[in-house]
Tab-separated table of C-alpha atoms and ligand atoms in Angstrom:
chain	number	residue	atom	x	y	z
A	225	MET	CA	0.038	0.187	0.219
A	226	THR	CA	1.375	3.196	-0.586
A	227	THR	CA	2.059	5.516	2.000
A	228	SER	CA	0.218	8.176	2.417
A	229	VAL	CA	0.860	12.110	1.525
A	230	SER	CA	-0.751	12.837	5.208
A	231	GLY	CA	-1.299	16.803	5.445
A	232	GLY	CA	-1.926	18.331	8.644
A	233	LEU	CA	-4.992	19.334	10.248
A	234	ALA	CA	-6.121	23.028	11.293
A	235	ILE	CA	-9.712	23.623	13.192
A	236	GLU	CA	-10.137	27.662	14.234
A	237	GLY	CA	-13.315	29.030	15.587
A	238	LEU	CA	-14.952	25.719	15.284
A	239	HIS	CA	-18.333	26.609	16.919
A	240	LYS	CA	-21.423	24.364	16.913
A	241	VAL	CA	-25.430	24.568	18.154
A	242	LEU	CA	-27.329	21.426	18.970
A	243	GLY	CA	-30.964	21.260	20.503
A	244	GLY	CA	-30.661	24.998	21.440
A	245	ARG	CA	-27.469	24.515	23.125
A	246	SER	CA	-23.787	25.602	22.741
A	247	ILE	CA	-22.089	22.032	21.892
A	248	ILE	CA	-18.283	23.268	21.131
A	249	HIS	CA	-17.626	26.393	21.732
A	250	SER	CA	-14.821	28.172	19.069
A	251	LEU	CA	-12.370	25.038	19.549
A	252	ASP	CA	-8.561	25.433	18.161
A	253	MET	CA	-6.778	22.392	17.052
A	254	ALA	CA	-3.759	22.378	14.598
A	255	VAL	CA	-2.472	18.714	13.977
A	256	ARG	CA	0.918	18.120	12.710
A	257	PRO	CA	1.447	16.074	9.555
A	258	GLY	CA	1.853	12.543	10.454
A	259	GLU	CA	0.718	12.861	14.025
A	260	LEU	CA	-1.650	11.146	16.134
A	261	VAL	CA	-3.615	13.079	18.684
A	262	SER	CA	-6.670	12.010	20.710
A	263	LEU	CA	-9.828	14.003	21.988
A	264	LEU	CA	-9.960	12.699	25.500
A	265	GLY	CA	-12.709	14.087	27.776
A	266	PRO	CA	-15.746	12.552	29.889
A	267	SER	CA	-19.066	11.614	28.504
A	268	GLY	CA	-21.151	14.876	26.171
A	269	CYS	CA	-18.170	17.280	26.089
A	270	GLY	CA	-17.826	16.978	22.370
A	271	LYS	CA	-15.489	14.477	20.782
A	272	THR	CA	-17.958	13.080	18.542
A	273	THR	CA	-19.931	15.964	17.540
A	274	THR	CA	-15.974	17.592	16.529
A	275	LEU	CA	-14.949	14.238	15.084
A	276	ARG	CA	-17.878	14.429	12.705
A	277	MET	CA	-17.512	18.046	11.838
A	278	ILE	CA	-14.285	17.240	10.609
A	279	ALA	CA	-15.031	14.403	8.676
A	280	GLY	CA	-17.853	16.404	7.061
A	281	PHE	CA	-20.903	14.041	8.638
A	282	LEU	CA	-22.138	17.503	10.336
A	283	THR	CA	-21.954	21.400	9.620
A	284	PRO	CA	-20.299	23.719	11.756
A	285	ASP	CA	-22.131	27.048	12.804
A	286	ALA	CA	-19.266	29.045	12.514
A	287	GLY	CA	-15.190	28.253	11.608
A	288	SER	CA	-13.063	26.827	9.327
A	289	ILE	CA	-11.476	23.618	8.719
A	290	LYS	CA	-8.215	22.681	6.605
A	291	VAL	CA	-6.945	19.544	5.748
A	292	GLY	CA	-3.596	19.969	4.501
A	293	GLY	CA	-3.221	23.684	3.873
A	294	ARG	CA	-6.991	23.203	2.285
A	295	GLU	CA	-10.278	24.134	3.331
A	296	VAL	CA	-12.924	21.624	3.329
A	297	VAL	CA	-16.044	23.012	5.919
A	298	ASN	CA	-17.948	23.306	2.629
A	299	LEU	CA	-17.575	19.758	1.633
A	300	GLY	CA	-19.119	16.687	1.804
A	301	PRO	CA	-17.605	13.600	3.366
A	302	GLU	CA	-16.990	11.903	0.372
A	303	HIS	CA	-15.098	14.992	-0.740
A	304	ARG	CA	-12.860	15.631	1.972
A	305	PRO	CA	-9.235	13.787	2.005
A	306	SER	CA	-10.474	12.174	5.144
A	307	ALA	CA	-11.735	8.497	6.300
A	308	MET	CA	-13.818	8.048	9.919
A	309	VAL	CA	-14.052	4.633	11.522
A	310	PHE	CA	-17.348	5.102	13.149
A	311	GLN	CA	-17.779	3.421	17.176
A	312	ASN	CA	-19.785	0.771	15.887
A	313	TYR	CA	-18.605	0.326	12.981
A	314	ALA	CA	-20.951	-0.677	10.766
A	315	LEU	CA	-19.749	-3.672	8.763
A	316	TRP	CA	-22.298	-5.129	6.269
A	317	PRO	CA	-23.179	-8.954	7.400
A	318	HIS	CA	-23.865	-9.880	3.862
A	319	MET	CA	-20.457	-9.155	1.943
A	320	THR	CA	-17.789	-10.869	2.858
A	321	VAL	CA	-14.254	-9.074	4.795
A	322	ALA	CA	-13.557	-7.800	0.926
A	323	LYS	CA	-16.183	-6.934	0.337
A	324	ASN	CA	-16.982	-4.774	2.657
A	325	VAL	CA	-13.557	-2.947	2.421
A	326	GLY	CA	-13.809	-2.487	-1.200
A	327	PHE	CA	-17.100	-0.699	-0.761
A	328	PRO	CA	-16.133	2.659	-0.502
A	329	LEU	CA	-14.020	1.841	-3.738
A	330	LYS	CA	-17.128	0.731	-5.437
A	331	LEU	CA	-18.664	3.558	-4.680
A	332	ARG	CA	-16.060	5.660	-6.090
A	333	LYS	CA	-16.740	3.487	-9.085
A	334	ARG	CA	-13.005	2.818	-9.137
A	335	PRO	CA	-11.695	0.003	-11.771
A	336	LYS	CA	-12.301	-3.284	-10.460
A	337	ALA	CA	-8.778	-4.622	-10.543
A	338	GLU	CA	-7.571	-1.634	-8.926
A	339	ILE	CA	-10.126	-2.423	-6.192
A	340	ALA	CA	-8.876	-5.760	-5.978
A	341	GLU	CA	-4.907	-4.626	-5.606
A	342	ARG	CA	-6.242	-1.847	-2.961
A	343	VAL	CA	-8.255	-4.056	-0.741
A	344	ASP	CA	-5.528	-6.628	-0.705
A	345	ALA	CA	-3.024	-3.916	0.334
A	346	ALA	CA	-5.381	-2.551	3.216
A	347	LEU	CA	-6.281	-6.308	4.437
A	348	THR	CA	-2.656	-7.415	4.151
A	349	LEU	CA	-1.859	-4.396	6.347
A	350	VAL	CA	-3.955	-4.701	8.888
A	351	ASN	CA	-2.838	-8.729	8.805
A	352	LEU	CA	-6.565	-10.096	7.892
A	353	MET	CA	-5.764	-11.894	4.687
A	354	HIS	CA	-7.046	-15.122	5.330
A	355	HIS	CA	-10.047	-13.785	6.513
A	356	LYS	CA	-10.580	-11.889	2.770
A	357	ASP	CA	-13.974	-14.190	1.917
A	358	SER	CA	-14.963	-14.764	5.762
A	359	ARG	CA	-18.336	-12.841	6.786
A	360	PRO	CA	-18.322	-10.571	9.787
A	361	ALA	CA	-20.066	-12.538	12.050
A	362	ARG	CA	-17.660	-15.496	12.040
A	363	ILE	CA	-14.861	-13.350	12.146
A	364	SER	CA	-13.791	-12.331	16.535
A	365	GLY	CA	-14.305	-8.200	17.636
A	366	GLY	CA	-10.868	-7.648	17.489
A	367	GLU	CA	-10.826	-8.563	12.966
A	368	GLN	CA	-14.173	-6.623	12.772
A	369	GLN	CA	-12.333	-3.544	14.214
A	370	ARG	CA	-9.622	-4.295	11.954
A	371	THR	CA	-12.053	-5.168	8.880
A	372	ALA	CA	-13.591	-1.625	9.749
A	373	LEU	CA	-9.776	0.365	9.843
A	374	ALA	CA	-8.859	-1.235	6.065
A	375	ARG	CA	-12.388	-0.105	5.066
A	376	ALA	CA	-10.689	3.427	6.085
A	377	LEU	CA	-6.594	2.883	4.810
A	378	VAL	CA	-8.411	1.387	1.570
A	379	GLN	CA	-9.543	5.201	0.427
A	380	GLU	CA	-5.350	6.137	1.367
A	381	PRO	CA	-6.731	9.071	3.161
A	382	GLU	CA	-4.757	12.185	4.431
A	383	LEU	CA	-6.315	12.450	7.700
A	384	LEU	CA	-7.885	8.952	9.560
A	385	LEU	CA	-10.433	9.660	12.296
A	386	LEU	CA	-11.274	7.237	14.875
A	387	ASP	CA	-14.522	7.289	16.943
A	388	GLU	CA	-13.776	5.287	20.197
A	389	PRO	CA	-11.852	2.161	18.246
A	390	LEU	CA	-11.460	-0.043	20.737
A	391	SER	CA	-14.670	0.195	22.962
A	392	ASN	CA	-16.242	-2.977	22.050
A	393	LEU	CA	-13.304	-5.020	22.675
A	394	ASP	CA	-12.645	-6.982	26.186
A	395	ALA	CA	-9.437	-5.556	27.643
A	396	LYS	CA	-6.667	-7.787	26.628
A	397	LEU	CA	-7.845	-6.994	23.472
A	398	ARG	CA	-8.318	-3.298	23.423
A	399	VAL	CA	-4.316	-3.695	24.483
A	400	LYS	CA	-3.146	-5.325	21.247
A	401	VAL	CA	-5.308	-3.536	18.511
A	402	ARG	CA	-4.214	-0.005	20.226
A	403	GLU	CA	-0.655	-1.197	19.772
A	404	ASP	CA	-1.559	-2.857	15.699
A	405	ILE	CA	-3.328	0.754	15.345
A	406	ARG	CA	-0.596	3.074	16.540
A	407	GLU	CA	2.173	0.863	14.539
A	408	ILE	CA	0.085	1.049	11.169
A	409	GLN	CA	-0.617	4.678	11.671
A	410	GLN	CA	3.326	5.451	12.258
A	411	ARG	CA	4.468	3.159	9.674
A	412	LEU	CA	2.309	4.948	6.983
A	413	GLY	CA	3.045	8.342	8.400
A	414	ILE	CA	-1.092	9.404	8.342
A	415	THR	CA	-2.738	11.783	10.359
A	416	THR	CA	-4.779	10.518	12.957
A	417	VAL	CA	-7.349	11.721	15.610
A	418	ILE	CA	-8.702	9.326	17.740
A	419	VAL	CA	-11.754	10.277	20.218
A	420	THR	CA	-11.735	8.322	22.821
A	421	HIS	CA	-13.297	9.081	27.123
A	422	ASP	CA	-10.268	6.167	28.581
A	423	GLN	CA	-7.216	8.072	29.490
A	424	GLU	CA	-4.680	4.931	29.666
A	425	GLU	CA	-5.068	4.269	26.004
A	426	ALA	CA	-5.024	8.102	25.112
A	427	MET	CA	-1.773	8.357	26.949
A	428	SER	CA	-0.416	5.053	25.467
A	429	VAL	CA	-0.942	5.987	21.816
A	430	SER	CA	-0.531	9.588	21.207
A	431	ASP	CA	1.909	12.040	20.282
A	432	ARG	CA	-0.415	14.294	21.739
A	433	ILE	CA	-3.685	14.625	23.259
A	434	ALA	CA	-6.344	17.148	23.614
A	435	VAL	CA	-8.188	17.361	27.104
A	436	MET	CA	-11.657	18.554	26.211
A	437	ASN	CA	-14.578	19.741	28.585
A	438	ASN	CA	-18.670	21.249	27.850
A	439	GLY	CA	-17.260	21.666	24.670
A	440	ARG	CA	-13.848	23.120	24.988
A	441	ILE	CA	-10.288	22.081	24.874
A	442	GLU	CA	-8.826	22.249	28.281
A	443	GLN	CA	-5.447	20.980	27.216
A	444	PHE	CA	-3.753	19.887	24.395
A	445	SER	CA	0.480	18.935	25.233
A	446	THR	CA	1.623	15.244	25.407
A	447	PRO	CA	1.042	12.037	27.532
A	448	ALA	CA	3.673	13.517	29.481
A	449	ASP	CA	3.394	16.797	29.968
A	450	LEU	CA	-0.214	16.577	30.703
A	451	TYR	CA	0.728	14.109	33.677
A	452	SER	CA	3.771	16.773	35.377
A	453	THR	CA	1.990	19.890	33.973
A	454	PRO	CA	-1.888	19.972	34.118
A	455	ALA	CA	-2.929	23.200	33.329
A	456	THR	CA	-6.174	22.941	35.086
A	457	GLU	CA	-7.917	20.932	38.106
A	458	PHE	CA	-9.989	18.899	35.688
A	459	VAL	CA	-6.691	17.998	33.932
A	460	ALA	CA	-5.133	17.230	36.766
A	461	THR	CA	-7.731	14.993	37.705
A	462	PHE	CA	-8.929	13.157	34.550
A	463	ILE	CA	-5.535	12.100	33.693
A	464	GLY	CA	-4.012	9.581	36.410
A	465	SER	CA	-4.889	9.890	40.199
A	466	LEU	CA	-4.905	12.353	42.371
A	467	ASN	CA	-4.650	13.117	45.661
A	468	ARG	CA	-7.006	16.199	45.763
A	469	LEU	CA	-7.147	18.797	49.290
A	470	GLU	CA	-8.335	22.023	50.336
A	471	GLY	CA	-5.705	24.194	51.665
A	472	ARG	CA	-2.168	24.435	50.997
A	473	ILE	CA	0.744	22.802	52.613
A	474	GLU	CA	2.865	23.919	54.915
A	475	ASP	CA	6.231	22.151	56.108
A	476	GLY	CA	5.316	19.144	54.539
A	477	ARG	CA	1.453	18.787	56.654
A	478	VAL	CA	-2.161	20.423	54.905
A	479	VAL	CA	-3.057	23.126	56.759
A	480	PRO	CA	-6.475	25.165	55.784
A	481	GLY	CA	-6.135	28.145	53.240
A	482	ALA	CA	-7.975	29.355	50.096
A	483	GLY	CA	-6.333	26.648	47.201
A	484	VAL	CA	-6.670	23.518	46.672
A	485	VAL	CA	-3.164	20.789	46.783
A	486	GLY	CA	-3.409	17.871	44.192
A	487	ILE	CA	-0.695	15.127	45.091
A	488	ARG	CA	0.259	12.010	42.777
A	489	PRO	CA	0.079	8.970	44.788
A	490	GLU	CA	3.566	8.516	43.501
A	491	ASP	CA	4.521	11.552	45.253
A	492	VAL	CA	3.272	10.049	48.607
A	493	VAL	CA	6.071	7.993	50.413
A	494	PHE	CA	4.957	5.831	52.897
A	495	GLY	CA	7.834	3.820	55.608
A	496	PRO	CA	8.137	2.473	58.688
A	497	GLU	CA	10.418	5.231	60.127
A	498	ALA	CA	9.763	8.642	61.543
A	499	HIS	CA	10.791	11.364	59.146
A	500	PRO	CA	11.540	14.884	59.587
A	501	ARG	CA	9.268	15.899	56.701
A	502	GLY	CA	6.637	13.507	57.608
A	503	LEU	CA	3.789	12.467	59.715
A	504	ALA	CA	2.623	10.051	61.535
A	505	ALA	CA	0.399	7.562	59.903
A	506	THR	CA	-1.826	4.540	59.670
A	507	VAL	CA	-2.190	2.258	56.660
A	508	GLU	CA	-6.561	1.863	56.371
A	509	ARG	CA	-6.783	0.396	53.144
A	510	VAL	CA	-4.361	-1.618	50.827
A	511	VAL	CA	-6.210	-2.660	46.978
A	512	PRO	CA	-3.336	-4.677	44.968
A	513	ARG	CA	-3.017	-3.002	41.399
A	514	GLY	CA	-0.730	-5.615	39.792
A	515	HIS	CA	2.916	-4.480	39.963
A	516	PHE	CA	1.853	-2.088	42.787
A	517	ALA	CA	-0.630	-1.555	45.438
A	518	GLU	CA	-2.360	1.413	46.865
A	519	LEU	CA	-3.044	2.522	49.925
A	520	HIS	CA	-5.004	4.096	51.854
A	521	LEU	CA	-3.251	6.411	54.713
A	522	ARG	CA	-4.574	8.317	57.367
A	523	ARG	CA	-2.743	11.376	59.131
A	524	GLU	CA	-3.624	13.807	61.374
A	525	ASP	CA	-3.791	16.768	58.677
A	526	ALA	CA	-5.400	14.512	55.935
A	527	GLU	CA	-6.375	11.482	54.218
A	528	LEU	CA	-3.648	10.699	51.502
A	529	ARG	CA	-2.853	7.253	48.916
A	530	SER	CA	0.207	6.297	48.260
A	531	TYR	CA	1.535	3.570	45.572
A	532	VAL	CA	3.857	1.325	46.940
A	533	THR	CA	5.912	-1.478	44.979
A	534	GLY	CA	6.916	-4.887	46.683
A	535	VAL	CA	5.383	-6.241	49.317
A	536	PRO	CA	2.812	-3.492	50.676
A	537	PRO	CA	2.163	-3.251	54.572
A	538	ALA	CA	-0.377	-4.817	56.240
A	539	VAL	CA	-3.972	-3.054	57.308
A	540	GLY	CA	-3.227	-1.094	60.356
A	541	THR	CA	0.532	-0.779	59.988
A	542	SER	CA	1.692	2.662	61.519
A	543	GLY	CA	4.384	3.942	60.308
A	544	CYS	CA	5.385	7.682	58.609
A	545	ALA	CA	3.823	9.392	55.293
A	546	ARG	CA	5.709	12.475	53.543
A	547	ILE	CA	4.836	14.637	50.439
A	548	GLU	CA	7.471	14.593	48.200
A	549	LYS	CA	5.719	16.783	45.705
A	550	TRP	CA	2.517	18.726	45.241
A	551	LEU	CA	0.377	20.685	42.704
A	552	GLU	CA	-1.252	23.936	43.451
A	553	PHE	CA	-4.628	25.266	41.991
A	554	GLU	CA	-6.319	28.548	42.323
A	555	ASP	CA	-10.071	28.965	40.957
A	556	GLY	CA	-9.293	25.486	38.922
A	557	GLN	CA	-6.212	26.801	37.463
A	558	LEU	CA	-2.382	25.801	38.048
A	559	VAL	CA	-0.571	28.012	39.991
A	560	GLY	CA	2.752	26.609	41.293
A	561	GLN	CA	3.861	23.451	42.246
A	562	GLY	CA	5.609	22.567	45.356
A	563	THR	CA	8.444	20.620	46.612
A	564	PRO	CA	9.678	20.603	50.189
A	565	ALA	CA	12.260	23.237	51.424
B	883	ATP	N1	-28.437	15.724	17.215
B	883	ATP	C1	-28.078	16.568	18.854
B	883	ATP	N2	-28.829	17.045	18.979
B	883	ATP	C2	-29.175	17.430	20.631
B	883	ATP	N3	-28.153	17.594	21.088
B	883	ATP	C3	-27.258	16.536	20.791
B	883	ATP	C4	-26.904	16.237	19.503
B	883	ATP	N4	-26.017	14.944	19.050
B	883	ATP	C5	-25.276	15.519	20.282
B	883	ATP	N5	-25.813	16.241	21.381
B	883	ATP	C6	-25.316	16.781	22.370
B	883	ATP	O1	-24.025	17.511	22.456
B	883	ATP	C7	-22.848	17.172	23.872
B	883	ATP	C8	-22.175	16.335	23.116
B	883	ATP	O2	-22.509	14.931	22.115
B	883	ATP	P1	-21.058	14.403	21.831
B	883	ATP	O3	-21.642	12.944	21.468
B	883	ATP	O4	-20.040	14.581	20.954
B	883	ATP	O5	-20.406	13.795	23.124
B	883	ATP	P2	-19.239	12.645	23.528
B	883	ATP	O6	-17.970	13.256	23.834
B	883	ATP	O7	-18.977	11.854	21.944
B	883	ATP	O8	-19.475	11.901	24.820
B	883	ATP	P3	-19.657	10.464	24.505
B	883	ATP	O9	-18.517	9.564	25.361
B	883	ATP	O10	-20.676	9.673	25.584
B	883	ATP	O11	-19.329	9.261	23.111
B	883	ATP	C9	-24.159	16.099	24.316
B	883	ATP	O12	-24.536	16.966	25.341
B	883	ATP	C10	-25.228	15.494	23.624
B	883	ATP	O13	-26.693	14.980	24.423
B	884	MG	MG1	-19.311	9.916	21.086
């Protein structure tokens, strides 16, 4: 299959009202050529609405959408250089895998020989040639998902759009298919936007993530940056786990105050010995999480969650817990980061 010459995506001032409500508010986003970006946010925040406008299935009330520098906002989906994989991937049950994949080309009245060649290339890419003549009902969920992906890739789009591509798969298959998608995306160098509400999924495949809330992008950055320097309290709680406490930190303890502090569980250190920066703490709960455990600790000033590796202490164990790093928020915005003096 030929490598797509991928253009980037540039969205400016995108606006949409649905059912009398403003759903997307002057959204701006620029995706670089060959980049994989996730739109991540809670249910109802406007992810699908945004993707449908990019694909051309929904007309924005205002704004510009450029693919590879070309304005596409007035073009129908079939005239845009993009292909979308829908959440319920909608395969035709009466058609074979190959017929499903070739369908968009048939619609475009491509010659039979060309269709056959491009279908084979797309099926090879997603590793499904052996199921070419199978019907969708006879193949697994992951294989159905890859068929839907092949049906998008066969169009050789400049821009690939995926709406919750993994939501119908079980936990193990999700990880496998998301790695497949990332591998194919990088091999083709195809600009891709994935919609998801799963932060772990977004963190593991994306070059950058746009965290959405209420029809707005709260922060658009790399996974590592979103985690270490979340711009808002919303981003901090949505990405990763966070101890959220009202007040501020003084001499290693939480004291009342106007702001909010956020502490990642890995920045709370629990041990048997007293520590000059720590406070006495008791283990109230231990939640095994695989290669680490989450401890629920009680200190006189606060309840804190902490991660430990190795053999976790038993419930009821007394020790010392100290805070090594924290985030400071005011009115929901990050205003500082703290470390012990
Ligand atoms: N045709 C419509 N008429 C009125 N409201 C709509 C319409 N389509 C979507 N909405 C509303 O717009 C908001 C955003 O919907 P959207 O489908 O974009 O959310 P989402 O972020 O994709 O959520 P999910 O994670 O649940 O799929 C929701 O509150 C939804 O009810
Ligand atoms: Mg959706």
